[in-house]
Amino acid sequence: MGIGNAPLTPLEQPVTELRGVGPERAALLARLGIRTVGDLLLHRPRRYEDRRRLERIAGLKLNESATTQGRIVAQGVKYWKQRRKSLFECVLDDGTGRLHCRWWNLPFMENYFKVGDEVLVYGKVRSLKPRAIDHPETETIEGGEDRSIHLHRIVPIYPLTEGLTQRWLRALIWRALEACGNAFEEPWPDLNRGNLPTRAVAVRQLHFPDEMGDAEAARGRLALDELTDLQLAIQRRRRRLHELARALPCGGDNRLMKRFLRSLGFKLTESQTEVLREIRRDLAGSHPMRRLLQGDVGSGKTVVAACAALMTLESGFNVALMAPTEILAEQHGCVFARWFGPLGLGVALQTGSQKSFLTAPAGEIAVSLAGPGDAKDPSEPGVALAGPVVTVGTHALVEAGYCPDALGLAIIDEQHKFGVAQRERLVRKGHYPHLLVMTATPIPRSLGLTLYGDLDISVINQMPAGRGRVRTHLRSESSLPKVFDFVREKLGEGRQAYIVCPRIEEGDGPAAVKTVREEFDRVRTLFAPHAVGLLHGRLPPQEKDRVMEGFRAGRIAVLVATSIIEVGVDVPNATVMVIENAESYGLAQLHQLRGRIGRGREESHCILIAAACTDEARRRLEALEQTNDGFRIAETDLLLRGPGEFLGQAQSGMPRFRFVELARDLALVEQARTAAAGLLDSDAA
Ligand code: ADP
Ligand code: MG
């Protein structure tokens, strides 16, 4: 942007400065996010066509996509069913043969072509007798314009918007490149970009590559610049924090830790112990910890969080733990109260604006006996502190007036359910508290470094011993009765089961997909006399509590639920999970859901019911049948669905890239990270 009176650089000029772009076309370009000449030159082609070697019509192969060229020798529209159905056909001839291009129910296509036009078409060949392509992409070759732009080379095919044509946009970009292609400077001239082209060359090759490989190299170079920008921002933020912030010393003195570990009833895995060593080093240091703890579902992150909390409490500071759902917050509250109560530590639960003490810090016992609601908030000024407190809550923690002094440690469970903004708001509650974020969504490394580049990463890569195996089975809708027989058998053996459906009730989404309400009514009679409970996000909180408590205590044998149970719920006796309409979930989410079982010693069974679904969906689900490795599943999911879908709505922190493709750009992410660190070290950025 021009500052003050500084003249705009060529790339900052509005597109209206280009010949042939008036206000109307500028408005159309704006719909593609193109406002300046620079935007225009970074408009990324969605594919390329090699027009140096066009296929001859006679050589077209069935079911293959190809670009070919010919002259229109005949065309016309046929109607039937009282003109409600139509077919527009135009027949191309190139001297070797004829090709029928067909458009169904788009009779106005007739207006775009006339006999004698020379046309380029791209599409998949549907039949050979006659040779036909349905709904091809087309370009009419016009006389009088520069053929060298559109023919006899590799040409770019752009994302368009109604009212713009490929040829017009391609010619515009061609001219803009000639005028200002050289205005792209090296943003960081000192950086060694290896074999990659300069930025100016990359922009040229992005649009008009000499070879297909040049287009990919150009994309890589431009992606690297995007990633370097991002890494610089992340690392600058991190360095600033490091300079400014002095952390509270929260390493603890082991006074309570030994008693706690002895009372647990199990031994920490080596992996858990190793992670705790890293955390203790951070907590005892003078800079605030910023650490992401990754561990597959069931790997035991909660107890690690508890140990970190304990170190902080031993040091005399408060702890906040934020969970994504009330169910999970309450579960954590109960677990922490059970673990910390005997140590004389305070555990409070914050739901909405209400705060209640589950256990009081030693010395405040008289207060807690007056009823949990009446307990004083030890963080309120003027209340004599008997001891530091862990406050567990949902996002209510960042919204309500919760603002303790002496917040030593903030913990966020299931980070992927929160946005980066919420994480930052929690941290701002205190004076640079230590931060531990935990996630069970195994994030592929490229995504991790991009999204969590400002965090150190610890990984629990080992499951606690003594867990039963989880077997996964893919079944079709028609075997549901047999599946339910199997569930009943397991209930007879004293086990419990989850039945998961995607929707709550009619009207919530695609009608073909099951709702928990219907399924609840159906299985209630089916599984009688075993008690069946219903759980979803729209129930009043007390009802949710009642159902969850009943399931935990074993009074409820079958829980019919939405994916609300995907995070954190821990009931080891539940060994069967039936997921209906499994095709409507992402792989990572199914893996999370499946993590609810296999928590006890018994063998567990996860049964995915796929309704009528595509082959591709079926293949995705088969991946789950074959592996329990969350990282492999996440990589597959990222590759298949891209980062936006993979992460869901919550990740507002996900930057918007034009050129980066995280699923394949890990090497570039690493390169950008090193480059950014080097630039900051040498003060060159
Ligand atoms: P997640 O990592 O998915 O949050 P949890 O922390 O809920 O997993 O742990 C799952 C279960 O495993 C809990 O019941 C927990 O008490 C238990 N657990 C954790 N660590 C161990 C261990 N080292 N040995 C045995 N059981 C453990
Ligand atoms: Mg958990």
XYZ file of C-alpha atoms and ligand atoms in Angstrom:
713
model
C 0.000 0.000 0.000
C 1.198 3.496 -0.689
C 2.031 5.342 2.475
C 1.219 9.015 2.522
C 2.083 10.423 -0.842
C 4.442 7.686 -1.872
C 3.559 6.615 -5.408
C 2.144 3.138 -5.852
C 4.560 0.539 -7.137
C 3.553 -1.134 -10.418
C 2.227 -4.166 -8.558
C 0.139 -2.019 -6.235
C -1.695 -0.306 -9.115
C -5.391 -1.131 -9.309
C -6.320 -3.448 -12.193
C -8.236 -0.593 -13.800
C -4.849 0.809 -14.828
C -4.585 -2.059 -17.334
C -5.869 -1.608 -20.852
C -9.236 -3.301 -21.312
C -10.235 -3.262 -17.621
C -13.055 -0.864 -16.828
C -15.173 -0.703 -13.696
C -17.372 -3.626 -14.768
C -14.555 -6.062 -15.371
C -12.762 -4.787 -12.283
C -15.844 -5.768 -10.298
C -15.762 -9.256 -11.804
C -12.051 -9.607 -11.032
C -12.708 -8.458 -7.468
C -14.955 -11.488 -7.093
C -11.853 -13.596 -7.653
C -10.012 -11.585 -5.006
C -8.096 -9.649 -7.656
C -7.844 -5.921 -7.010
C -4.298 -4.955 -7.906
C -1.952 -5.908 -10.716
C 0.012 -7.879 -8.121
C -3.110 -9.881 -7.199
C -3.703 -10.571 -10.868
C -0.211 -11.901 -11.394
C -0.560 -14.188 -8.386
C -3.890 -15.625 -9.590
C -3.096 -19.313 -9.570
C -4.103 -21.473 -12.551
C -6.190 -24.468 -11.518
C -4.627 -26.617 -14.221
C -2.579 -26.459 -17.408
C -3.166 -27.702 -20.933
C -0.300 -28.776 -23.114
C -1.391 -27.396 -26.466
C 1.908 -28.165 -28.165
C 0.725 -31.663 -28.861
C -3.020 -31.627 -29.285
C -4.710 -34.972 -29.632
C -6.148 -35.636 -33.102
C -9.825 -36.526 -32.968
C -9.196 -39.949 -34.500
C -6.712 -40.704 -31.734
C -9.034 -39.991 -28.759
C -9.235 -42.833 -26.258
C -12.276 -43.960 -24.329
C -12.534 -42.660 -20.734
C -9.403 -40.539 -21.023
C -9.276 -36.769 -20.671
C -7.739 -34.918 -23.593
C -7.551 -31.577 -25.324
C -8.364 -31.533 -29.016
C -9.257 -28.988 -31.675
C -11.583 -28.848 -34.663
C -13.977 -26.825 -36.775
C -17.724 -26.949 -36.095
C -19.445 -28.656 -39.036
C -22.929 -29.005 -37.562
C -24.807 -28.058 -34.410
C -28.317 -28.029 -32.983
C -30.619 -28.541 -29.978
C -33.031 -31.441 -29.560
C -35.943 -31.210 -27.130
C -38.219 -33.813 -25.605
C -40.619 -34.275 -22.655
C -42.516 -31.082 -23.606
C -39.208 -29.221 -23.944
C -38.335 -29.955 -20.323
C -35.319 -31.977 -21.469
C -32.843 -30.936 -24.089
C -29.554 -31.843 -25.687
C -27.311 -29.359 -27.449
C -24.747 -30.971 -29.708
C -22.035 -29.528 -31.853
C -19.925 -31.674 -34.112
C -16.224 -30.896 -34.600
C -14.113 -32.098 -37.515
C -10.314 -31.881 -37.665
C -9.739 -33.830 -40.872
C -9.026 -37.070 -38.993
C -12.501 -37.615 -37.571
C -15.567 -36.163 -35.934
C -16.276 -35.428 -32.293
C -19.711 -34.802 -30.756
C -19.666 -32.277 -27.924
C -22.851 -32.612 -25.885
C -24.520 -30.447 -23.291
C -27.590 -31.778 -21.512
C -30.357 -29.383 -20.505
C -28.364 -26.259 -21.319
C -30.057 -25.230 -24.592
C -28.674 -21.683 -24.405
C -25.189 -23.100 -25.077
C -26.304 -22.862 -28.703
C -25.707 -19.118 -28.548
C -22.018 -19.519 -27.852
C -21.118 -21.438 -31.014
C -21.733 -21.290 -34.751
C -20.865 -23.517 -37.673
C -17.401 -22.687 -38.971
C -15.941 -21.770 -35.542
C -12.636 -23.298 -34.639
C -12.864 -24.658 -31.097
C -10.561 -26.200 -28.510
C -12.250 -28.692 -26.223
C -11.122 -30.455 -23.067
C -12.925 -33.303 -21.402
C -13.260 -37.011 -20.873
C -14.219 -39.129 -23.873
C -17.529 -40.824 -23.061
C -18.000 -42.985 -26.132
C -16.249 -43.778 -29.416
C -19.313 -44.527 -31.571
C -19.905 -41.706 -32.080
C -16.873 -40.076 -30.435
C -18.388 -37.885 -27.750
C -17.460 -35.673 -24.817
C -20.146 -34.450 -22.425
C -19.981 -30.907 -21.064
C -16.423 -30.217 -22.235
C -14.530 -27.071 -21.340
C -14.221 -25.081 -24.551
C -12.396 -22.149 -26.035
C -13.331 -20.645 -29.358
C -10.268 -19.563 -31.313
C -10.769 -16.017 -32.499
C -9.121 -14.357 -35.437
C -7.079 -11.237 -34.972
C -5.774 -12.039 -31.503
C -2.399 -13.225 -30.462
C -2.452 -16.946 -31.088
C 0.932 -17.386 -29.471
C -0.699 -16.765 -26.104
C -3.363 -19.427 -26.420
C -1.919 -22.035 -28.748
C 1.231 -24.086 -29.358
C 2.329 -23.847 -25.749
C 1.397 -24.977 -22.262
C -1.497 -22.700 -21.363
C -2.942 -21.915 -17.942
C -6.598 -22.595 -17.153
C -7.783 -20.256 -14.402
C -10.561 -20.258 -11.861
C -13.130 -17.923 -13.420
C -16.301 -16.186 -12.445
C -19.472 -15.718 -14.494
C -18.842 -13.081 -17.145
C -15.103 -13.673 -17.654
C -13.580 -15.994 -20.250
C -10.331 -17.947 -20.134
C -8.997 -16.221 -23.211
C -9.679 -12.719 -21.959
C -8.116 -13.376 -18.571
C -5.147 -15.208 -20.086
C -4.427 -12.346 -22.482
C -4.777 -9.808 -19.674
C -2.304 -11.687 -17.522
C 0.036 -12.070 -20.473
C 0.057 -8.314 -21.013
C 0.408 -7.560 -17.306
C 3.365 -9.915 -17.152
C 5.038 -8.134 -20.043
C 4.483 -4.778 -18.382
C 5.333 -5.593 -14.766
C 6.529 -9.180 -14.480
C 9.959 -7.931 -13.522
C 8.604 -5.879 -10.656
C 8.573 -8.959 -8.427
C 11.647 -8.550 -6.281
C 13.361 -11.037 -4.050
C 11.742 -10.454 -0.651
C 14.792 -11.758 1.195
C 17.753 -11.351 -1.162
C 20.182 -13.021 1.250
C 18.296 -16.280 1.341
C 19.580 -19.182 -0.630
C 16.632 -20.732 -2.430
C 18.554 -23.690 -3.814
C 17.301 -24.888 -7.186
C 14.108 -22.895 -7.013
C 13.586 -20.038 -9.495
C 13.659 -16.375 -8.479
C 10.321 -14.878 -7.590
C 10.078 -12.978 -10.867
C 10.815 -16.106 -12.895
C 8.423 -18.111 -10.758
C 5.549 -15.727 -11.448
C 6.196 -15.991 -15.193
C 6.455 -19.780 -15.110
C 3.361 -20.017 -12.965
C 1.328 -18.717 -15.895
C 3.281 -19.739 -18.977
C 5.603 -22.587 -18.029
C 8.044 -23.948 -20.592
C 7.514 -27.447 -19.264
C 4.960 -28.892 -16.848
C 7.704 -29.322 -14.255
C 8.409 -25.579 -14.352
C 4.887 -24.824 -13.220
C 5.359 -27.018 -10.159
C 8.757 -25.465 -9.379
C 7.135 -22.041 -9.643
C 4.353 -23.054 -7.278
C 6.949 -24.394 -4.870
C 8.878 -21.138 -4.898
C 5.776 -19.034 -4.295
C 4.642 -21.442 -1.571
C 8.031 -21.109 0.088
C 7.610 -17.333 0.191
C 4.185 -17.682 1.792
C 5.567 -20.079 4.371
C 8.584 -17.895 5.092
C 6.289 -14.939 5.730
C 4.237 -16.993 8.127
C 7.236 -18.459 9.926
C 8.723 -14.991 10.343
C 5.508 -13.800 11.981
C 5.353 -16.848 14.247
C 8.974 -16.677 15.275
C 8.920 -12.908 15.801
C 5.971 -13.323 18.148
C 7.799 -16.039 19.952
C 11.011 -14.035 20.337
C 9.121 -11.012 21.571
C 7.411 -13.123 24.207
C 10.749 -14.532 25.175
C 12.202 -11.060 25.677
C 9.245 -9.545 27.482
C 7.849 -12.249 29.619
C 9.199 -13.473 32.898
C 7.476 -16.624 34.006
C 6.423 -17.586 37.492
C 8.635 -20.367 38.822
C 6.360 -23.405 38.717
C 8.726 -26.354 38.789
C 7.487 -27.503 42.212
C 9.432 -29.313 44.898
C 8.091 -32.876 44.627
C 6.480 -32.531 48.046
C 3.099 -33.785 46.809
C 4.192 -35.460 43.596
C 5.538 -38.588 45.240
C 2.332 -39.133 47.205
C 0.285 -38.479 44.104
C 2.147 -40.961 41.920
C 1.944 -43.602 44.647
C -1.822 -43.157 44.947
C -2.481 -43.450 41.213
C -2.788 -47.191 40.983
C -0.673 -47.400 37.818
C 2.844 -46.545 36.803
C 3.458 -43.804 34.247
C 4.704 -45.043 30.905
C 8.235 -44.130 29.895
C 6.826 -41.786 27.332
C 4.705 -39.969 29.916
C 7.716 -39.670 32.227
C 9.867 -38.273 29.446
C 7.271 -35.646 28.560
C 6.978 -34.674 32.214
C 10.705 -34.123 32.347
C 10.393 -31.670 29.439
C 7.483 -29.931 31.108
C 9.261 -29.615 34.426
C 12.261 -28.051 32.724
C 9.957 -25.491 31.096
C 7.971 -24.748 34.241
C 11.118 -24.178 36.255
C 12.583 -21.884 33.601
C 12.334 -18.131 33.518
C 10.379 -17.919 30.246
C 6.762 -18.971 29.974
C 6.295 -22.462 28.604
C 4.486 -22.732 25.254
C 4.093 -26.444 24.706
C 1.837 -28.675 22.649
C 1.339 -32.180 23.966
C 0.301 -34.644 21.322
C -0.778 -38.129 22.149
C -3.159 -40.495 20.505
C -6.539 -41.050 22.150
C -6.110 -43.052 25.323
C -2.365 -42.438 25.607
C -2.889 -40.814 29.012
C -2.572 -37.072 28.575
C -4.820 -36.218 31.520
C -2.461 -37.605 34.118
C 0.413 -35.686 32.533
C -1.668 -32.523 32.780
C -2.371 -33.383 36.413
C 1.347 -33.728 37.155
C 2.056 -30.370 35.505
C -0.760 -28.860 37.566
C 0.684 -30.406 40.681
C 4.119 -28.887 40.076
C 2.458 -25.492 39.750
C 0.322 -25.949 42.854
C 3.362 -27.086 44.826
C 4.967 -23.836 43.787
C 1.997 -21.938 45.208
C 0.342 -20.802 41.972
C -3.095 -21.361 40.461
C -3.934 -23.529 37.484
C -6.713 -23.200 34.884
C -7.791 -26.160 32.735
C -10.043 -25.499 29.748
C -11.950 -28.324 28.027
C -14.119 -28.084 24.914
C -17.366 -29.528 26.313
C -19.146 -29.388 29.643
C -19.179 -33.158 29.815
C -15.434 -33.264 29.542
C -14.895 -30.349 31.944
C -17.012 -32.123 34.545
C -15.208 -35.384 33.995
C -11.846 -33.660 34.431
C -13.198 -31.863 37.501
C -14.190 -35.188 39.084
C -10.907 -36.875 38.219
C -8.845 -33.990 39.545
C -10.939 -33.809 42.704
C -10.440 -37.537 43.269
C -6.685 -37.203 42.715
C -6.040 -33.873 44.468
C -8.647 -33.857 47.242
C -6.632 -36.262 49.409
C -3.587 -34.020 48.976
C -5.486 -31.088 50.467
C -5.609 -29.171 47.192
C -8.542 -27.155 45.900
C -10.377 -28.122 42.709
C -13.112 -25.870 41.349
C -15.476 -26.253 38.419
C -16.516 -23.211 36.423
C -19.613 -23.740 34.304
C -21.219 -20.683 32.800
C -20.827 -17.948 35.368
C -21.054 -20.438 38.244
C -18.073 -21.608 40.131
C -18.287 -24.456 42.597
C -15.635 -26.139 44.660
C -15.348 -29.899 44.290
C -12.636 -29.973 46.917
C -11.451 -27.038 48.958
C -7.870 -26.119 49.593
C -6.877 -27.300 53.057
C -7.908 -24.703 55.585
C -10.969 -23.649 53.598
C -12.856 -26.791 54.559
C -15.340 -24.936 56.716
C -16.303 -22.860 53.711
C -16.744 -25.832 51.456
C -19.033 -27.500 53.989
C -21.380 -24.583 53.611
C -22.118 -25.906 50.143
C -20.140 -25.757 46.979
C -22.007 -22.747 45.593
C -21.098 -20.650 48.620
C -17.425 -21.318 48.528
C -15.268 -18.262 48.304
C -13.166 -17.832 45.268
C -9.668 -17.943 46.678
C -8.518 -15.818 43.802
C -10.820 -12.971 44.863
C -8.899 -10.213 46.502
C -9.402 -10.108 50.232
C -10.024 -13.802 50.695
C -7.383 -15.430 52.792
C -5.699 -18.008 50.612
C -5.327 -21.365 52.151
C -3.779 -22.764 49.038
C -3.719 -22.568 45.304
C -6.559 -23.970 43.217
C -7.125 -25.763 39.919
C -10.117 -24.312 38.122
C -11.599 -26.557 35.464
C -14.057 -25.187 32.936
C -15.167 -24.800 29.358
C -14.656 -21.716 27.206
C -16.640 -20.095 30.032
C -13.196 -19.631 31.515
C -12.257 -17.096 28.879
C -15.668 -15.466 28.849
C -16.688 -15.299 32.517
C -15.005 -12.973 34.928
C -12.467 -15.626 35.787
C -9.229 -13.810 36.325
C -7.050 -15.191 39.054
C -3.905 -13.504 40.259
C -1.013 -15.765 40.287
C -2.169 -17.946 37.412
C 0.894 -20.086 36.964
C -0.277 -22.538 34.338
C -3.058 -22.615 31.762
C -3.889 -26.010 30.257
C -6.079 -26.483 27.205
C -7.386 -29.961 26.515
C -8.292 -30.991 22.974
C -6.799 -27.839 21.510
C -8.072 -28.682 18.050
C -11.586 -27.929 19.267
C -10.619 -24.369 20.088
C -9.432 -21.568 17.894
C -6.028 -20.027 18.299
C -7.793 -16.841 19.410
C -9.374 -18.596 22.396
C -6.016 -19.993 23.391
C -4.550 -16.501 23.375
C -7.449 -15.127 25.417
C -6.898 -17.691 28.128
C -3.217 -16.891 28.276
C -3.967 -13.205 28.593
C -5.939 -13.955 31.753
C -2.805 -14.042 33.756
C 0.544 -12.388 33.533
C 2.166 -14.669 30.966
C 1.278 -17.986 32.588
C 2.865 -21.167 31.321
C 0.761 -22.780 28.624
C 0.237 -26.470 27.953
C -2.093 -27.386 25.107
C -3.047 -30.987 24.518
C -4.484 -32.627 21.485
C -5.363 -36.136 20.491
C -5.739 -35.241 16.858
C -2.387 -36.336 15.665
C -1.442 -33.408 13.523
C 0.774 -34.178 10.587
C 4.050 -32.372 11.034
C 3.630 -29.930 8.148
C 0.370 -28.741 9.626
C 1.712 -28.737 13.162
C 4.607 -26.457 12.289
C 2.287 -24.145 10.401
C -0.470 -23.962 12.918
C 1.483 -24.457 16.100
C 4.832 -23.133 14.914
C 5.059 -21.012 18.020
C 4.799 -24.020 20.316
C 7.329 -26.623 21.358
C 6.002 -30.072 20.725
C 6.036 -33.089 23.024
C 4.678 -36.421 21.945
C 3.408 -39.379 23.959
C 4.078 -42.220 21.591
C 3.304 -45.182 23.796
C 0.072 -46.641 25.090
C -0.341 -47.706 28.727
C 0.106 -51.437 29.096
C -2.762 -53.820 29.697
C -5.209 -52.414 27.171
C -7.460 -54.768 25.252
C -7.276 -54.789 21.485
C -9.689 -52.703 19.410
C -11.004 -54.403 16.302
C -12.713 -52.364 13.625
C -15.294 -53.791 11.242
C -16.884 -52.148 8.234
C -20.473 -53.244 7.599
C -23.313 -52.165 5.362
C -26.664 -50.910 6.545
C -28.303 -54.263 5.804
C -26.263 -56.049 8.457
C -27.465 -53.730 11.211
C -29.793 -56.364 12.751
C -26.843 -58.750 13.076
C -24.701 -55.973 14.517
C -27.354 -55.239 17.131
C -27.522 -58.957 18.004
C -23.798 -58.775 18.652
C -24.239 -55.689 20.828
C -26.934 -57.482 22.845
C -24.614 -60.415 23.380
C -21.921 -58.092 24.764
C -24.460 -56.376 27.025
C -25.321 -59.838 28.314
C -21.663 -60.262 29.274
C -21.910 -57.098 31.348
C -20.267 -54.722 28.860
C -21.574 -51.308 27.756
C -21.936 -49.829 24.288
C -22.079 -46.576 22.362
C -24.278 -46.044 19.329
C -23.289 -42.927 17.425
C -25.384 -41.119 14.788
C -24.563 -37.912 12.940
C -27.738 -35.880 13.505
C -29.819 -34.955 16.530
C -33.280 -34.739 14.978
C -35.187 -34.317 11.726
C -34.343 -31.105 9.961
C -30.717 -30.992 11.115
C -28.978 -31.863 7.882
C -29.034 -34.380 5.072
C -32.241 -36.380 5.414
C -30.569 -39.638 4.447
C -28.543 -39.608 7.624
C -29.744 -41.096 10.914
C -30.761 -39.076 13.940
C -30.073 -40.006 17.552
C -33.708 -39.399 18.455
C -35.064 -41.977 16.019
C -32.315 -44.427 16.820
C -32.876 -43.967 20.551
C -36.552 -44.909 20.205
C -35.682 -47.871 18.053
C -32.926 -49.431 20.136
C -34.664 -48.741 23.448
C -37.152 -51.491 22.726
C -34.573 -53.595 20.946
C -32.167 -53.750 23.887
C -34.735 -53.953 26.714
C -34.378 -54.717 29.584
C -30.927 -53.058 29.339
C -31.259 -49.338 29.988
C -30.573 -47.013 27.070
C -29.563 -43.340 27.437
C -29.646 -40.471 24.965
C -26.928 -37.819 24.800
C -26.552 -34.834 22.500
C -25.595 -31.198 22.625
C -29.109 -29.823 22.792
C -30.076 -31.447 26.097
C -30.208 -29.248 29.202
C -26.961 -29.512 31.197
C -28.585 -31.350 34.138
C -29.961 -33.963 31.759
C -26.535 -34.432 30.159
C -25.020 -34.865 33.616
C -27.652 -37.371 34.635
C -27.161 -39.505 31.531
C -23.380 -39.348 31.619
C -23.302 -40.147 35.316
C -25.674 -43.098 34.714
C -23.438 -44.427 31.964
C -20.294 -43.997 34.017
C -21.880 -45.798 36.959
C -23.091 -48.611 34.681
C -26.816 -47.993 35.277
C -27.151 -47.125 31.610
C -25.898 -49.914 29.355
C -26.197 -48.307 25.940
C -25.530 -44.682 25.138
C -27.049 -43.354 21.928
C -25.081 -40.197 21.215
C -23.870 -37.705 18.657
C -20.171 -37.082 18.188
C -20.375 -34.989 21.370
C -18.691 -37.981 23.028
C -15.730 -37.826 20.685
C -13.567 -35.957 23.145
C -12.295 -37.277 26.397
C -15.105 -39.477 27.690
C -13.474 -42.303 29.625
C -15.584 -45.355 30.534
C -13.386 -48.465 30.405
C -16.300 -50.916 30.626
C -17.714 -49.646 27.316
C -16.229 -52.012 24.762
C -18.554 -51.740 21.781
C -19.156 -48.760 19.530
C -21.493 -48.738 16.548
C -21.074 -45.689 14.302
C -23.966 -45.230 11.886
C -23.545 -43.331 8.622
C -19.825 -43.612 9.176
C -19.284 -42.231 5.667
C -20.410 -38.809 6.847
C -17.469 -38.306 9.220
C -13.840 -37.482 8.561
C -11.274 -40.171 9.282
C -9.618 -38.274 12.106
C -12.987 -37.793 13.763
C -13.844 -41.482 13.473
C -10.511 -42.299 15.026
C -11.334 -39.974 17.931
C -14.699 -41.610 18.390
C -13.150 -45.026 18.305
C -10.772 -43.867 21.038
C -13.689 -44.036 23.495
C -13.422 -47.824 23.539
C -10.448 -50.069 24.185
C -9.823 -48.355 27.505
C -10.134 -51.476 29.654
C -8.564 -54.917 29.520
C -11.309 -56.476 27.402
C -11.135 -56.688 23.655
C -13.255 -53.934 22.085
C -15.173 -53.661 18.820
C -15.835 -50.640 16.668
C -18.411 -51.278 13.959
C -18.633 -48.737 11.170
C -21.949 -48.838 9.353
C -21.619 -47.378 5.895
C -24.866 -46.477 4.177
C -24.872 -46.371 0.399
C -21.658 -44.531 -0.298
C -19.108 -43.979 -3.012
C -16.150 -46.267 -3.597
C -13.900 -43.489 -2.444
C -15.748 -43.190 0.882
C -15.538 -46.941 1.286
C -11.788 -46.900 0.694
C -11.410 -44.195 3.324
C -13.276 -46.306 5.839
C -11.221 -49.357 4.983
C -8.142 -47.380 6.039
C -9.616 -47.311 9.540
C -10.277 -51.023 9.479
C -6.601 -51.570 8.761
C -4.826 -49.346 11.243
C -5.154 -47.961 14.761
C -2.267 -45.574 14.208
C -3.672 -42.079 14.601
C -0.777 -40.425 12.791
C -1.194 -42.511 9.681
C -4.904 -41.857 9.707
C -4.369 -38.127 10.080
C -1.930 -38.006 7.162
C -4.437 -39.834 4.995
C -7.229 -37.547 6.096
C -5.191 -34.425 5.405
C -4.300 -35.710 1.978
C -7.882 -36.620 1.120
C -9.700 -33.630 2.499
C -7.208 -30.780 2.785
C -6.432 -28.807 5.947
C -9.672 -26.806 6.148
C -11.924 -29.835 6.390
C -9.381 -31.763 8.380
C -9.315 -29.194 11.142
C -12.951 -28.202 11.077
C -14.379 -24.789 11.775
C -12.606 -24.174 15.020
C -9.220 -23.501 13.534
C -9.634 -19.845 12.845
C -5.876 -19.679 13.110
C -5.370 -21.480 9.829
C -3.739 -19.076 7.405
C -5.146 -18.828 3.907
C -2.581 -19.925 1.382
C -2.625 -19.461 -2.368
C 0.235 -21.766 -3.222
C 0.978 -23.924 -0.201
C -0.379 -27.460 -0.195
C 0.306 -28.643 3.295
C -0.275 -32.289 2.563
C 2.743 -32.341 0.274
C 4.848 -29.381 1.336
C 6.462 -30.603 4.536
C 9.964 -30.065 3.118
C 9.087 -26.476 2.239
C 7.658 -25.875 5.701
C 10.925 -27.051 7.247
C 12.954 -24.948 4.828
C 10.899 -21.848 5.623
C 11.306 -22.439 9.342
C 15.073 -22.599 9.100
C 15.145 -19.619 6.757
C 13.050 -17.487 9.095
C 15.212 -18.349 12.081
C 18.328 -17.456 10.085
C 16.856 -14.145 8.988
C 15.892 -13.204 12.529
C 19.297 -14.228 13.865
C 21.081 -12.106 11.314
C 18.618 -9.239 11.757
C 17.951 -9.315 8.042
C 14.183 -9.435 8.352
P -6.239 -39.223 26.600
O -4.802 -39.122 26.252
O -7.065 -39.707 25.451
O -6.770 -37.961 27.213
P -6.714 -40.273 29.203
O -5.826 -39.305 29.870
O -8.180 -40.058 29.310
O -6.332 -40.367 27.663
O -6.307 -41.727 29.677
C -7.059 -42.849 29.358
C -7.121 -43.826 30.521
O -5.842 -44.411 30.732
C -7.523 -43.178 31.821
O -8.413 -44.038 32.468
C -6.216 -43.075 32.582
O -6.403 -43.072 33.968
C -5.473 -44.299 32.110
N -4.002 -44.192 32.158
C -3.260 -43.110 31.900
N -1.939 -43.372 32.020
C -1.849 -44.683 32.341
C -0.740 -45.570 32.620
N 0.520 -45.143 32.555
N -1.031 -46.846 32.918
C -2.311 -47.279 32.974
N -3.384 -46.502 32.748
C -3.166 -45.209 32.438
Mg -8.181 -36.615 26.976
